[in-house]
mmCIF file with all atom_site columns, C-alpha atoms in Angstrom:
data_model
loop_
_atom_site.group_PDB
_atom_site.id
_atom_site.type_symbol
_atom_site.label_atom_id
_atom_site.label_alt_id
_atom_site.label_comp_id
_atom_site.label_asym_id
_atom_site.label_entity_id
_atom_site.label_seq_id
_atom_site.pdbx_PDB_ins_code
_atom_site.Cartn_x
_atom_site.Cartn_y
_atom_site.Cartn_z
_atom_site.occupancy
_atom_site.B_iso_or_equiv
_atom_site.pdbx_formal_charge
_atom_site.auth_seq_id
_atom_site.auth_comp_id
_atom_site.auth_asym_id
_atom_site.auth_atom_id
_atom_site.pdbx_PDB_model_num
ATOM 1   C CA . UNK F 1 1   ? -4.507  27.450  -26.696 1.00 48.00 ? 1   UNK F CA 1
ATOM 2   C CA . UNK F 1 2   ? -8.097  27.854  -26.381 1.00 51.00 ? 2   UNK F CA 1
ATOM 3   C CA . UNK F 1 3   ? -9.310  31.432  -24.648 1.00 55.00 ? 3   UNK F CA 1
ATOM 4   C CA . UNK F 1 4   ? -12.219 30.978  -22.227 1.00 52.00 ? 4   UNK F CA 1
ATOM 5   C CA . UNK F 1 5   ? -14.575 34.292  -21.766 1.00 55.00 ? 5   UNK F CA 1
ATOM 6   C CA . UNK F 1 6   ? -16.126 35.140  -18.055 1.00 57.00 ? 6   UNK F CA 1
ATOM 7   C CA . UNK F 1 7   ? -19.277 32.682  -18.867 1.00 58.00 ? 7   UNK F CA 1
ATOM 8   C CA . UNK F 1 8   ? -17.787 29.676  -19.974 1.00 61.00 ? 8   UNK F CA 1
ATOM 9   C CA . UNK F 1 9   ? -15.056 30.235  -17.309 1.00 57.00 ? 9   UNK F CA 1
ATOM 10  C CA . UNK F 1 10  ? -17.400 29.720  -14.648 1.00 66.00 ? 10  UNK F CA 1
ATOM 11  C CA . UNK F 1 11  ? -18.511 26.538  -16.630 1.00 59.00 ? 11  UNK F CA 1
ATOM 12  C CA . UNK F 1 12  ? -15.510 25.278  -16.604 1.00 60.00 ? 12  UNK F CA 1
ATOM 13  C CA . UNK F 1 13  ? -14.662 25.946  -13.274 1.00 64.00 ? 13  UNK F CA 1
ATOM 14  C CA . UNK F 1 14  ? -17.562 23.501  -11.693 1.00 61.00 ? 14  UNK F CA 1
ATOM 15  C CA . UNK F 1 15  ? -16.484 20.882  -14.127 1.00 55.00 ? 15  UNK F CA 1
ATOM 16  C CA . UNK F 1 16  ? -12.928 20.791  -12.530 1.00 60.00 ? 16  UNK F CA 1
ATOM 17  C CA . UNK F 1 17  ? -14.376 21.040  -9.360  1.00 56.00 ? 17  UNK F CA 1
ATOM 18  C CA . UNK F 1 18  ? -16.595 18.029  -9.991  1.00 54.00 ? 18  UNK F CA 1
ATOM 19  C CA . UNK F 1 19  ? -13.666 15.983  -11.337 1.00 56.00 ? 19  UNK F CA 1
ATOM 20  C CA . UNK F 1 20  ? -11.614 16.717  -8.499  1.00 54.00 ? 20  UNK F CA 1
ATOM 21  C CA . UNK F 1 21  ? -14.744 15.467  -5.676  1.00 54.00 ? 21  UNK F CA 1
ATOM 22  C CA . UNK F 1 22  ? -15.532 12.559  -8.435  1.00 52.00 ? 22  UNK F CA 1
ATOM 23  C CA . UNK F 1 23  ? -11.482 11.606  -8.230  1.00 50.00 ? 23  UNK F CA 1
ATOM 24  C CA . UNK F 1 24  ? -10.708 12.503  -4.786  1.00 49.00 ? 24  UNK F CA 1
ATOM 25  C CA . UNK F 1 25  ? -13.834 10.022  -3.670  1.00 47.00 ? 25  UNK F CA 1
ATOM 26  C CA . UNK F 1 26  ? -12.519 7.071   -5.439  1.00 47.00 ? 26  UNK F CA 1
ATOM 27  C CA . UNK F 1 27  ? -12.148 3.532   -5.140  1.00 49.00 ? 27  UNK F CA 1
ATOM 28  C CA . UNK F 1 28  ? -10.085 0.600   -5.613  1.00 50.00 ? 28  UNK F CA 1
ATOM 29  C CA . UNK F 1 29  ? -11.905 -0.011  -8.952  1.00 56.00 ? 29  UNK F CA 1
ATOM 30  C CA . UNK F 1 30  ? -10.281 2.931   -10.074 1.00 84.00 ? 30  UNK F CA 1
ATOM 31  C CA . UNK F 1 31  ? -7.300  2.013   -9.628  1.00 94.00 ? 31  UNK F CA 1
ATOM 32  C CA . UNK F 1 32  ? -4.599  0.292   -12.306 1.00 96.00 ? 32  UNK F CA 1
ATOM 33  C CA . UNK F 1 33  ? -2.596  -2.714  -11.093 1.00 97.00 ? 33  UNK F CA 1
ATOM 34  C CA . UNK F 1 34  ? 1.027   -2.204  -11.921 1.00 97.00 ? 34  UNK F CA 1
ATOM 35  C CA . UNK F 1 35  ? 2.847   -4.809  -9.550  1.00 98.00 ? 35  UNK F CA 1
ATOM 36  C CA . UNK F 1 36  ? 1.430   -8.409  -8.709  1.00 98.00 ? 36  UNK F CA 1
ATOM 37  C CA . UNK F 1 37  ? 3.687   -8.652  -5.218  1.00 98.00 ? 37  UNK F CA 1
ATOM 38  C CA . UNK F 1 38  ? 1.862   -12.482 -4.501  1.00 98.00 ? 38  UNK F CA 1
ATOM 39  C CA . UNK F 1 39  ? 4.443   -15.038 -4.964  1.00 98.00 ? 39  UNK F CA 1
ATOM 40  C CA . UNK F 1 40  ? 7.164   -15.622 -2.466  1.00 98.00 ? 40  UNK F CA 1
ATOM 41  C CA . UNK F 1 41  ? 8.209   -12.898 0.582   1.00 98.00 ? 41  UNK F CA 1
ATOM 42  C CA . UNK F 1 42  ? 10.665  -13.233 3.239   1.00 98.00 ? 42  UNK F CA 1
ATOM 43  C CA . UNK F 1 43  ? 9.151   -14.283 6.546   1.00 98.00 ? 43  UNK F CA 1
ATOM 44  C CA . UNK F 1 44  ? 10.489  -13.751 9.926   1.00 98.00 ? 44  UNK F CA 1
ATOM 45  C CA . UNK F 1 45  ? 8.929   -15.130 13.775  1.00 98.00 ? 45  UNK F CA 1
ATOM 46  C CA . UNK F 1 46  ? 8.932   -12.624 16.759  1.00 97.00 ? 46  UNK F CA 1
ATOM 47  C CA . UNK F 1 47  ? 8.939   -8.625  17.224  1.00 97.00 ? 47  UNK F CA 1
ATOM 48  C CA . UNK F 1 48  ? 11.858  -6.316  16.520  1.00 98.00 ? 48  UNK F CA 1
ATOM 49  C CA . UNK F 1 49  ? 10.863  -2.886  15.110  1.00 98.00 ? 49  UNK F CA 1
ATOM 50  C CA . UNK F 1 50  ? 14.264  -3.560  13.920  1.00 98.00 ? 50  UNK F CA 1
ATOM 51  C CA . UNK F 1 51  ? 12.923  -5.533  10.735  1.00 98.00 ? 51  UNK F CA 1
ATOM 52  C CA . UNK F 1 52  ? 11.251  -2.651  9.325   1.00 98.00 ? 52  UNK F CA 1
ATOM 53  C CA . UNK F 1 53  ? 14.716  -0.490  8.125   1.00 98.00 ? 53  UNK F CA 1
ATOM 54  C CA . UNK F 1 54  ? 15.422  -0.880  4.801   1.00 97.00 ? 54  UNK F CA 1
ATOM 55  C CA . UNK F 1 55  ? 18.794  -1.544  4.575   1.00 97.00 ? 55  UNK F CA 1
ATOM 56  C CA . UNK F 1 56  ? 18.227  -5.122  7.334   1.00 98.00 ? 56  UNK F CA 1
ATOM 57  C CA . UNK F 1 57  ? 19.797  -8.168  6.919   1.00 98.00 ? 57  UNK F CA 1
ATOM 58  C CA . UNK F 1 58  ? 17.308  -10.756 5.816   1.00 98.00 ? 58  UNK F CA 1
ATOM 59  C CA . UNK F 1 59  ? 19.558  -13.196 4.103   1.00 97.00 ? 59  UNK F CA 1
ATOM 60  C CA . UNK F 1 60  ? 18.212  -16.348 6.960   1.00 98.00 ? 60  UNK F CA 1
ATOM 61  C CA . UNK F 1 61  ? 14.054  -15.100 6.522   1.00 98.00 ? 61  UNK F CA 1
ATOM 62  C CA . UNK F 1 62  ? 12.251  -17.912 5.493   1.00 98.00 ? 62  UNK F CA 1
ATOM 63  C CA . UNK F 1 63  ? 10.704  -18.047 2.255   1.00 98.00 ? 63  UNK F CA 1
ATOM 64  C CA . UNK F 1 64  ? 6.786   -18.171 1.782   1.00 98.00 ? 64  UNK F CA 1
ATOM 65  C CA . UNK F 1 65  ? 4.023   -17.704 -0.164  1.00 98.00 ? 65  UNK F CA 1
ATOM 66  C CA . UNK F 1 66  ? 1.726   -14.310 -0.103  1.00 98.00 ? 66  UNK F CA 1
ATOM 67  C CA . UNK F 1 67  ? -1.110  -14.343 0.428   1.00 98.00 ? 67  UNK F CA 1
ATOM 68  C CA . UNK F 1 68  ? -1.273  -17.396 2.424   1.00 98.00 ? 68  UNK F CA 1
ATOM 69  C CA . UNK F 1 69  ? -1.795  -18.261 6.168   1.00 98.00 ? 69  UNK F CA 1
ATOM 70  C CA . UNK F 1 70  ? 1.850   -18.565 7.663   1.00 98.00 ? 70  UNK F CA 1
ATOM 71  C CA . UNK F 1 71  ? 0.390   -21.988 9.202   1.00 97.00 ? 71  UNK F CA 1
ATOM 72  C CA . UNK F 1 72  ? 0.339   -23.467 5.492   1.00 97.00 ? 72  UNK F CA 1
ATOM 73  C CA . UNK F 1 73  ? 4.013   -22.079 5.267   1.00 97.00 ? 73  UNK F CA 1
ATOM 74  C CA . UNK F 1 74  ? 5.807   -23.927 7.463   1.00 96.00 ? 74  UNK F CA 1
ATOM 75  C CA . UNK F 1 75  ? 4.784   -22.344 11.034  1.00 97.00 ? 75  UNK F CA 1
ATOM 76  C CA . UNK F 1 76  ? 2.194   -24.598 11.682  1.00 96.00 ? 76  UNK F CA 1
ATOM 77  C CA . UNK F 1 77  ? 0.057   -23.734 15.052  1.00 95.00 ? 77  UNK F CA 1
ATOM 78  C CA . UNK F 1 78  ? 2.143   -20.375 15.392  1.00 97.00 ? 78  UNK F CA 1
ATOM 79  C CA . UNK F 1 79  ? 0.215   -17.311 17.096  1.00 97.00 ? 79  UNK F CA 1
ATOM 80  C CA . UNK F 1 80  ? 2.507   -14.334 18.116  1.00 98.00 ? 80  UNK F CA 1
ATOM 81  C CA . UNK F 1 81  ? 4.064   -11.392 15.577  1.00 98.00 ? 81  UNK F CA 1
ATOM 82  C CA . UNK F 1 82  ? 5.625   -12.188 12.426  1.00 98.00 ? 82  UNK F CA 1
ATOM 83  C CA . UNK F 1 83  ? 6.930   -9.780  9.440   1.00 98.00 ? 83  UNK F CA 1
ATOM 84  C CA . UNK F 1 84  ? 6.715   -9.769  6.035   1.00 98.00 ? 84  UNK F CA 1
ATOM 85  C CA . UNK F 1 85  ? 9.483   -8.079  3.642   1.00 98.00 ? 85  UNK F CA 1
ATOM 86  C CA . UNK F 1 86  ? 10.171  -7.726  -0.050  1.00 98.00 ? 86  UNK F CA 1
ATOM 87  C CA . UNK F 1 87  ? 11.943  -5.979  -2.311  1.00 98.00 ? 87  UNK F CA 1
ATOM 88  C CA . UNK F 1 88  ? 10.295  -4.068  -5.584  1.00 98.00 ? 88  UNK F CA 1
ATOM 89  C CA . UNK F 1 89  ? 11.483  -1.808  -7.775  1.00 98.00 ? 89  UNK F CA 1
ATOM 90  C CA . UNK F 1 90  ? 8.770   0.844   -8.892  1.00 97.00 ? 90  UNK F CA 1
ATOM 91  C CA . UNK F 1 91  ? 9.480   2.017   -12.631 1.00 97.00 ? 91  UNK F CA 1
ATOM 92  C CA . UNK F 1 92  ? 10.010  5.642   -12.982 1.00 97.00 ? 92  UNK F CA 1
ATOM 93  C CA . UNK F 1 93  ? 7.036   5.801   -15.751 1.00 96.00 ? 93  UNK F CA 1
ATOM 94  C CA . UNK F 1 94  ? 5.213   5.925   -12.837 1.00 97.00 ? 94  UNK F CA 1
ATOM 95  C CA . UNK F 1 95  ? 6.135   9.182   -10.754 1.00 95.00 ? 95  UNK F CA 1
ATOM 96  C CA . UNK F 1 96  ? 3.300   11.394  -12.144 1.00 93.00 ? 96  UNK F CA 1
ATOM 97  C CA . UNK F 1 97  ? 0.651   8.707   -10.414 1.00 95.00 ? 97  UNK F CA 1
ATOM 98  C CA . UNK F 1 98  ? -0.377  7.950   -7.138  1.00 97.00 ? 98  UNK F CA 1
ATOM 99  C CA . UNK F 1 99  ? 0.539   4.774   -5.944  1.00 98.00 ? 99  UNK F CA 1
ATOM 100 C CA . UNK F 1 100 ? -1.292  2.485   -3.671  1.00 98.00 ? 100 UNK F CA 1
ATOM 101 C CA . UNK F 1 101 ? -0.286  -0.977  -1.770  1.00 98.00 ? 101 UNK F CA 1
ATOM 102 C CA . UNK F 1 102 ? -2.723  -3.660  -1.490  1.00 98.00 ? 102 UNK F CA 1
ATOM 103 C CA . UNK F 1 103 ? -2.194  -6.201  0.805   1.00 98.00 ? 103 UNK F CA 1
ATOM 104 C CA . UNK F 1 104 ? -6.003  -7.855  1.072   1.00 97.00 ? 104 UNK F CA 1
ATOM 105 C CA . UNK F 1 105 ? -6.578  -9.371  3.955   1.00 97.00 ? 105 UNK F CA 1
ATOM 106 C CA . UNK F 1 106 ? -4.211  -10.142 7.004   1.00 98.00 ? 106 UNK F CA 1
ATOM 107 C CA . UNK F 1 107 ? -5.001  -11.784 10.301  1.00 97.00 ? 107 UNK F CA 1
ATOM 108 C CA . UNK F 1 108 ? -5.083  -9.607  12.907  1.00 96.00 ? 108 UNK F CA 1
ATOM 109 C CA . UNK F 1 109 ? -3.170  -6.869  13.120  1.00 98.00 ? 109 UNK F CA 1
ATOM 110 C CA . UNK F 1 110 ? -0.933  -4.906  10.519  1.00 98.00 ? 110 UNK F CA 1
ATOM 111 C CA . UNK F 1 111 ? 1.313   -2.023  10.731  1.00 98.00 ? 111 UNK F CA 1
ATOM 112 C CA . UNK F 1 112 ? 3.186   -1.546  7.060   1.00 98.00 ? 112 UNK F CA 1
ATOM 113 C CA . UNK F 1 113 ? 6.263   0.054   5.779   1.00 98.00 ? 113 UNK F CA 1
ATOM 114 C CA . UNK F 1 114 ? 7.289   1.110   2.511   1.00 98.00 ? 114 UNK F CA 1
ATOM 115 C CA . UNK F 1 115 ? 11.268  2.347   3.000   1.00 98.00 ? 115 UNK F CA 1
ATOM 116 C CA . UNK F 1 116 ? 11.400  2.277   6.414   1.00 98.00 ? 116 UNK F CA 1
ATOM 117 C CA . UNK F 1 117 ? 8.308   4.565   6.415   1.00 98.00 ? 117 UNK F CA 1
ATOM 118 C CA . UNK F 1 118 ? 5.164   3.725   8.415   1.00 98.00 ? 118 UNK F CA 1
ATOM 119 C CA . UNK F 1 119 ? 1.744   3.537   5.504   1.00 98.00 ? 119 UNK F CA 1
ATOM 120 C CA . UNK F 1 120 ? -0.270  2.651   8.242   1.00 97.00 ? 120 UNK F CA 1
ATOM 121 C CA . UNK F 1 121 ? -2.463  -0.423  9.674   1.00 98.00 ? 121 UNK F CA 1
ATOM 122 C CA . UNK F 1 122 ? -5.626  -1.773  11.021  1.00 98.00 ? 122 UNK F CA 1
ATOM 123 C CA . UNK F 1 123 ? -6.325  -3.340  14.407  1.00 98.00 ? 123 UNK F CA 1
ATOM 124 C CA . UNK F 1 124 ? -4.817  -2.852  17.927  1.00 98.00 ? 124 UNK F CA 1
ATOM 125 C CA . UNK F 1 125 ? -1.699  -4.737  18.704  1.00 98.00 ? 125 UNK F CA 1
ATOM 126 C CA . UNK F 1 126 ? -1.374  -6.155  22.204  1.00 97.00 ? 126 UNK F CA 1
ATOM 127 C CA . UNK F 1 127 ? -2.224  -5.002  25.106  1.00 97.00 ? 127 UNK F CA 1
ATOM 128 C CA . UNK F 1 128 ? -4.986  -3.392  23.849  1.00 96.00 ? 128 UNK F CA 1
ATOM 129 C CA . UNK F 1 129 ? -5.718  -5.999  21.097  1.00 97.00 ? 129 UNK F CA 1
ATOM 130 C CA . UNK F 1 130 ? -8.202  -5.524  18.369  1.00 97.00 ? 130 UNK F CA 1
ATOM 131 C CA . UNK F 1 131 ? -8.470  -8.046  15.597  1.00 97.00 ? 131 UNK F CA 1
ATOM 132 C CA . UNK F 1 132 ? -8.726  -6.055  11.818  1.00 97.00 ? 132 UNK F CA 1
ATOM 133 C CA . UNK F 1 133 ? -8.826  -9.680  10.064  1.00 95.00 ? 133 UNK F CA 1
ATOM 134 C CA . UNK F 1 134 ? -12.128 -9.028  7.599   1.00 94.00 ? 134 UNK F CA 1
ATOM 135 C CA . UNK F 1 135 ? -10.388 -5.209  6.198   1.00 96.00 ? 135 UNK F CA 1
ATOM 136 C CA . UNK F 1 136 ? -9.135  -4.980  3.150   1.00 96.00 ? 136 UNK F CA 1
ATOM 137 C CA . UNK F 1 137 ? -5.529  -3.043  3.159   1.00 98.00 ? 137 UNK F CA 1
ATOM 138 C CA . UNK F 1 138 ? -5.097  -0.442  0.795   1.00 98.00 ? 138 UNK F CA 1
ATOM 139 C CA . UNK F 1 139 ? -2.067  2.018   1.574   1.00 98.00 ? 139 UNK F CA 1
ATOM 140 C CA . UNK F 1 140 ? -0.946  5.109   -0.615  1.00 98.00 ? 140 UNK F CA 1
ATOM 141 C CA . UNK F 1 141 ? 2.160   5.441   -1.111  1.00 98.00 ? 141 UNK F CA 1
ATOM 142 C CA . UNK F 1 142 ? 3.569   9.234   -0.837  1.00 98.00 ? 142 UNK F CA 1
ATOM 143 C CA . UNK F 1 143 ? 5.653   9.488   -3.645  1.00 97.00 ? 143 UNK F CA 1
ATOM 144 C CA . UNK F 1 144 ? 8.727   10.848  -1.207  1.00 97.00 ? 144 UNK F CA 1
ATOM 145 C CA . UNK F 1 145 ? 8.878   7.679   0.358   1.00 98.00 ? 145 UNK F CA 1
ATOM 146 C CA . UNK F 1 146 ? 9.313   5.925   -3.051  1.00 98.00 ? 146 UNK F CA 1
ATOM 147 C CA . UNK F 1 147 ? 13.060  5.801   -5.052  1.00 98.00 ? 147 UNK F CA 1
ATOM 148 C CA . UNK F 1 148 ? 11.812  5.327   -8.593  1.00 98.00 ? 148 UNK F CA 1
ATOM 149 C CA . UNK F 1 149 ? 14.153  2.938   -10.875 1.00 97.00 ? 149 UNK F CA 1
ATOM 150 C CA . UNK F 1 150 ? 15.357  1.842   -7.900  1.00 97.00 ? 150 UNK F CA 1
ATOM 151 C CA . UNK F 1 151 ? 14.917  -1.045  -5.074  1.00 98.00 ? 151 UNK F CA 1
ATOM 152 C CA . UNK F 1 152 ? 12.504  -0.064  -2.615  1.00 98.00 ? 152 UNK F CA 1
ATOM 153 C CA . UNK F 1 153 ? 11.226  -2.551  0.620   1.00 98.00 ? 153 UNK F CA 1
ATOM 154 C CA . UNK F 1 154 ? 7.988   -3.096  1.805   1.00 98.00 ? 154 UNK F CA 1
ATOM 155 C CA . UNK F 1 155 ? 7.587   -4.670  5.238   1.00 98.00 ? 155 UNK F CA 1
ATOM 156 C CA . UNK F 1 156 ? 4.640   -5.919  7.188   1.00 98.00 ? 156 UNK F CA 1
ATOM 157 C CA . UNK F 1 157 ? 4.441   -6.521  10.881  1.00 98.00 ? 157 UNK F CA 1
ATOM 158 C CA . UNK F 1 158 ? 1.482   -8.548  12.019  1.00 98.00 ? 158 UNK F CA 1
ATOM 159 C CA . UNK F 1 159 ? -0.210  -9.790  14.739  1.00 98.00 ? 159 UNK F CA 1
ATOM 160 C CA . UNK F 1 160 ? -2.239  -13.231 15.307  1.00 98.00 ? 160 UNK F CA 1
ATOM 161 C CA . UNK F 1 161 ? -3.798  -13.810 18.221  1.00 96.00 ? 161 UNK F CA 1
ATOM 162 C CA . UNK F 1 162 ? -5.446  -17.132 17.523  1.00 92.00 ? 162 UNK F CA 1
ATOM 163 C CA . UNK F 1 163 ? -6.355  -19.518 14.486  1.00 90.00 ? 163 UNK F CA 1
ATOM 164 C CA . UNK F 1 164 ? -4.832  -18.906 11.161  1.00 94.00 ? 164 UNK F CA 1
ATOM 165 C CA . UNK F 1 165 ? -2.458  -15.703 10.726  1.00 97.00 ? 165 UNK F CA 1
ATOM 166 C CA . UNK F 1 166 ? -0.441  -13.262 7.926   1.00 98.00 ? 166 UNK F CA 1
ATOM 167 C CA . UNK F 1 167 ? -1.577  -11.896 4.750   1.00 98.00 ? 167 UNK F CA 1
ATOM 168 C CA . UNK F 1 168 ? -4.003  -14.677 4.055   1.00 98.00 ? 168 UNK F CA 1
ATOM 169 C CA . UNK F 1 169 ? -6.418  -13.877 1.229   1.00 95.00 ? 169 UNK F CA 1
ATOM 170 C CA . UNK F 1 170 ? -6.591  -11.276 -1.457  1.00 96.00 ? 170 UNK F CA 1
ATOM 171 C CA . UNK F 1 171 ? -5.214  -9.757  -4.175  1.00 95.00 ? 171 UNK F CA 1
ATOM 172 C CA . UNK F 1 172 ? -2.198  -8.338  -3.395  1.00 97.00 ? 172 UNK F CA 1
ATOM 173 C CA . UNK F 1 173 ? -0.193  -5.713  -5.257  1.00 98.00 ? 173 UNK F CA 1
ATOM 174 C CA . UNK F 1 174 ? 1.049   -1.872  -6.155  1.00 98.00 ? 174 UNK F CA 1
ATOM 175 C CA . UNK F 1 175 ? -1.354  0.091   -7.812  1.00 98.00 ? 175 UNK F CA 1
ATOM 176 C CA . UNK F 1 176 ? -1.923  3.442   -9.612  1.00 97.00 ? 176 UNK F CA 1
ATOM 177 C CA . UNK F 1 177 ? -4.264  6.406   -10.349 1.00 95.00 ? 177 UNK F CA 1
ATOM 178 C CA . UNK F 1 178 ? -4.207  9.222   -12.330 1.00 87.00 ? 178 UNK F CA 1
ATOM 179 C CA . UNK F 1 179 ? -2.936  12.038  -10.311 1.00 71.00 ? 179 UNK F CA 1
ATOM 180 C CA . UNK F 1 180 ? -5.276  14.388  -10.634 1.00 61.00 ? 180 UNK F CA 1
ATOM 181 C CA . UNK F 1 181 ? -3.040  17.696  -10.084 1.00 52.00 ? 181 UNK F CA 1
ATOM 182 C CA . UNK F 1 182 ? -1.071  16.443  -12.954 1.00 50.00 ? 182 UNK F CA 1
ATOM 183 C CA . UNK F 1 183 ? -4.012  16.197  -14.657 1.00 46.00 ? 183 UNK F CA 1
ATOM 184 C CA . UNK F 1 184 ? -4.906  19.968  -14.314 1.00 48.00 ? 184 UNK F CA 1
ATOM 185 C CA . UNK F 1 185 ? -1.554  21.180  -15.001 1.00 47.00 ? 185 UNK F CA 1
ATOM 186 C CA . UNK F 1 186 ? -1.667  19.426  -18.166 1.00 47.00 ? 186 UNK F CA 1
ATOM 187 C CA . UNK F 1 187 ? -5.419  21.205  -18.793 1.00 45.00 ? 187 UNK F CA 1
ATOM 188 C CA . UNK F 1 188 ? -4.226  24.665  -18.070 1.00 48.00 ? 188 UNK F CA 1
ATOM 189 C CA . UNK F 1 189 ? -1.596  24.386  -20.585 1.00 49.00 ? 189 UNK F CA 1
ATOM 190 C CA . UNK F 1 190 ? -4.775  24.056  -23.008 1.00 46.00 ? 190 UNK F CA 1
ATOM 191 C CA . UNK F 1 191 ? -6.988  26.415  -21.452 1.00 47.00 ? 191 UNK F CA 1
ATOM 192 C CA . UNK F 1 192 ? -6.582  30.128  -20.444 1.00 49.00 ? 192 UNK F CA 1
ATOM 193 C CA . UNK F 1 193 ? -9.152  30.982  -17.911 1.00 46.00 ? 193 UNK F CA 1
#
């Protein structure tokens, strides 16, 4: 262990401090892709708040590719709501990071659920409508909604008013940063201020 006196203390104490505003203000290129989720997702037509619990039957979804428009798979012309669910398993390795879900681009309107828990979305579903189809989703994950080693489901809901619609362009996957608390835990074991 390495004993800090009053002077350096103070050093030491802006250089944590200056970590923390340089982590706490980061990006996406700071973060570590863990999970590529593009490939194939279930795919459902129509609204039922229903479709975001976990533990829902969705053994007759249709099968598609993510990202894509859900007019290139299979729903050709369709504007309305349509969800979005698969099924991950997170690796326990991971429980001392924070973990983010990228979803790129969707057009309209999202609202997203990891475990039944709402991550949150962009744009105004109907009646007050508000498209959201040029923002890039990025969600973190709290790690209490997350069962580590285990199956976990992620489910979109989305809204297209016109034109193309879904998660249509990006790159879409679960992601990880340092956590920084962790970090400091770990440093305090090293130095005695």
């Amino acid at each position: 262990m390495i004993k800090v006196n009053g002077s350096n203390c103070k050093f030491i104490r802006i250089l944590i401090l200056l970590y923390l505003i340089a982590v706490s203000t980061g990006t996406a290129r700071d973060l570590n892709k863990e999970i590529d989720l593009s490939g194939v997702w279930l795919f459902e037509i129509g609204d039922d708040l229903n479709y975001a619990k976990p533990g829902y039957d969705d053994s007759r979804w249709s099968k598609v590719s993510v990202p894509s428009p859900w007019e290139n798979e299979g729903f050709p012309g369709y504007d309305g709501y349509g969800w979005y669910r698969i099924k991950i398993t997170i690796p326990k390795h991971l429980q001392n990071k924070l973990i983010y879900l990228k979803l790129g681009q969707i057009d309209d309107v999202d609202r997203t659920y990891f475990n039944g828990h709402l991550l949150g979305g962009n744009g105004d579903f109907p009646p007050h409508y508000q498209t959201a189809y040029d923002k890039n989703r990025l969600y973190e994950v709290p790690a209490g909604f997350i069962n580590y080693g285990k199956q976990n489901v992620i489910t979109v809901r989305v809204y297209d008013y016109h034109h193309r619609g879904g998660i249509v362009y990006g790159d879409i996957g679960i992601y990880s940063r340092d956590d920084v608390l962790n970090l400091l835990a770990g440093f305090k074991r090293y130095v005695e201020i």
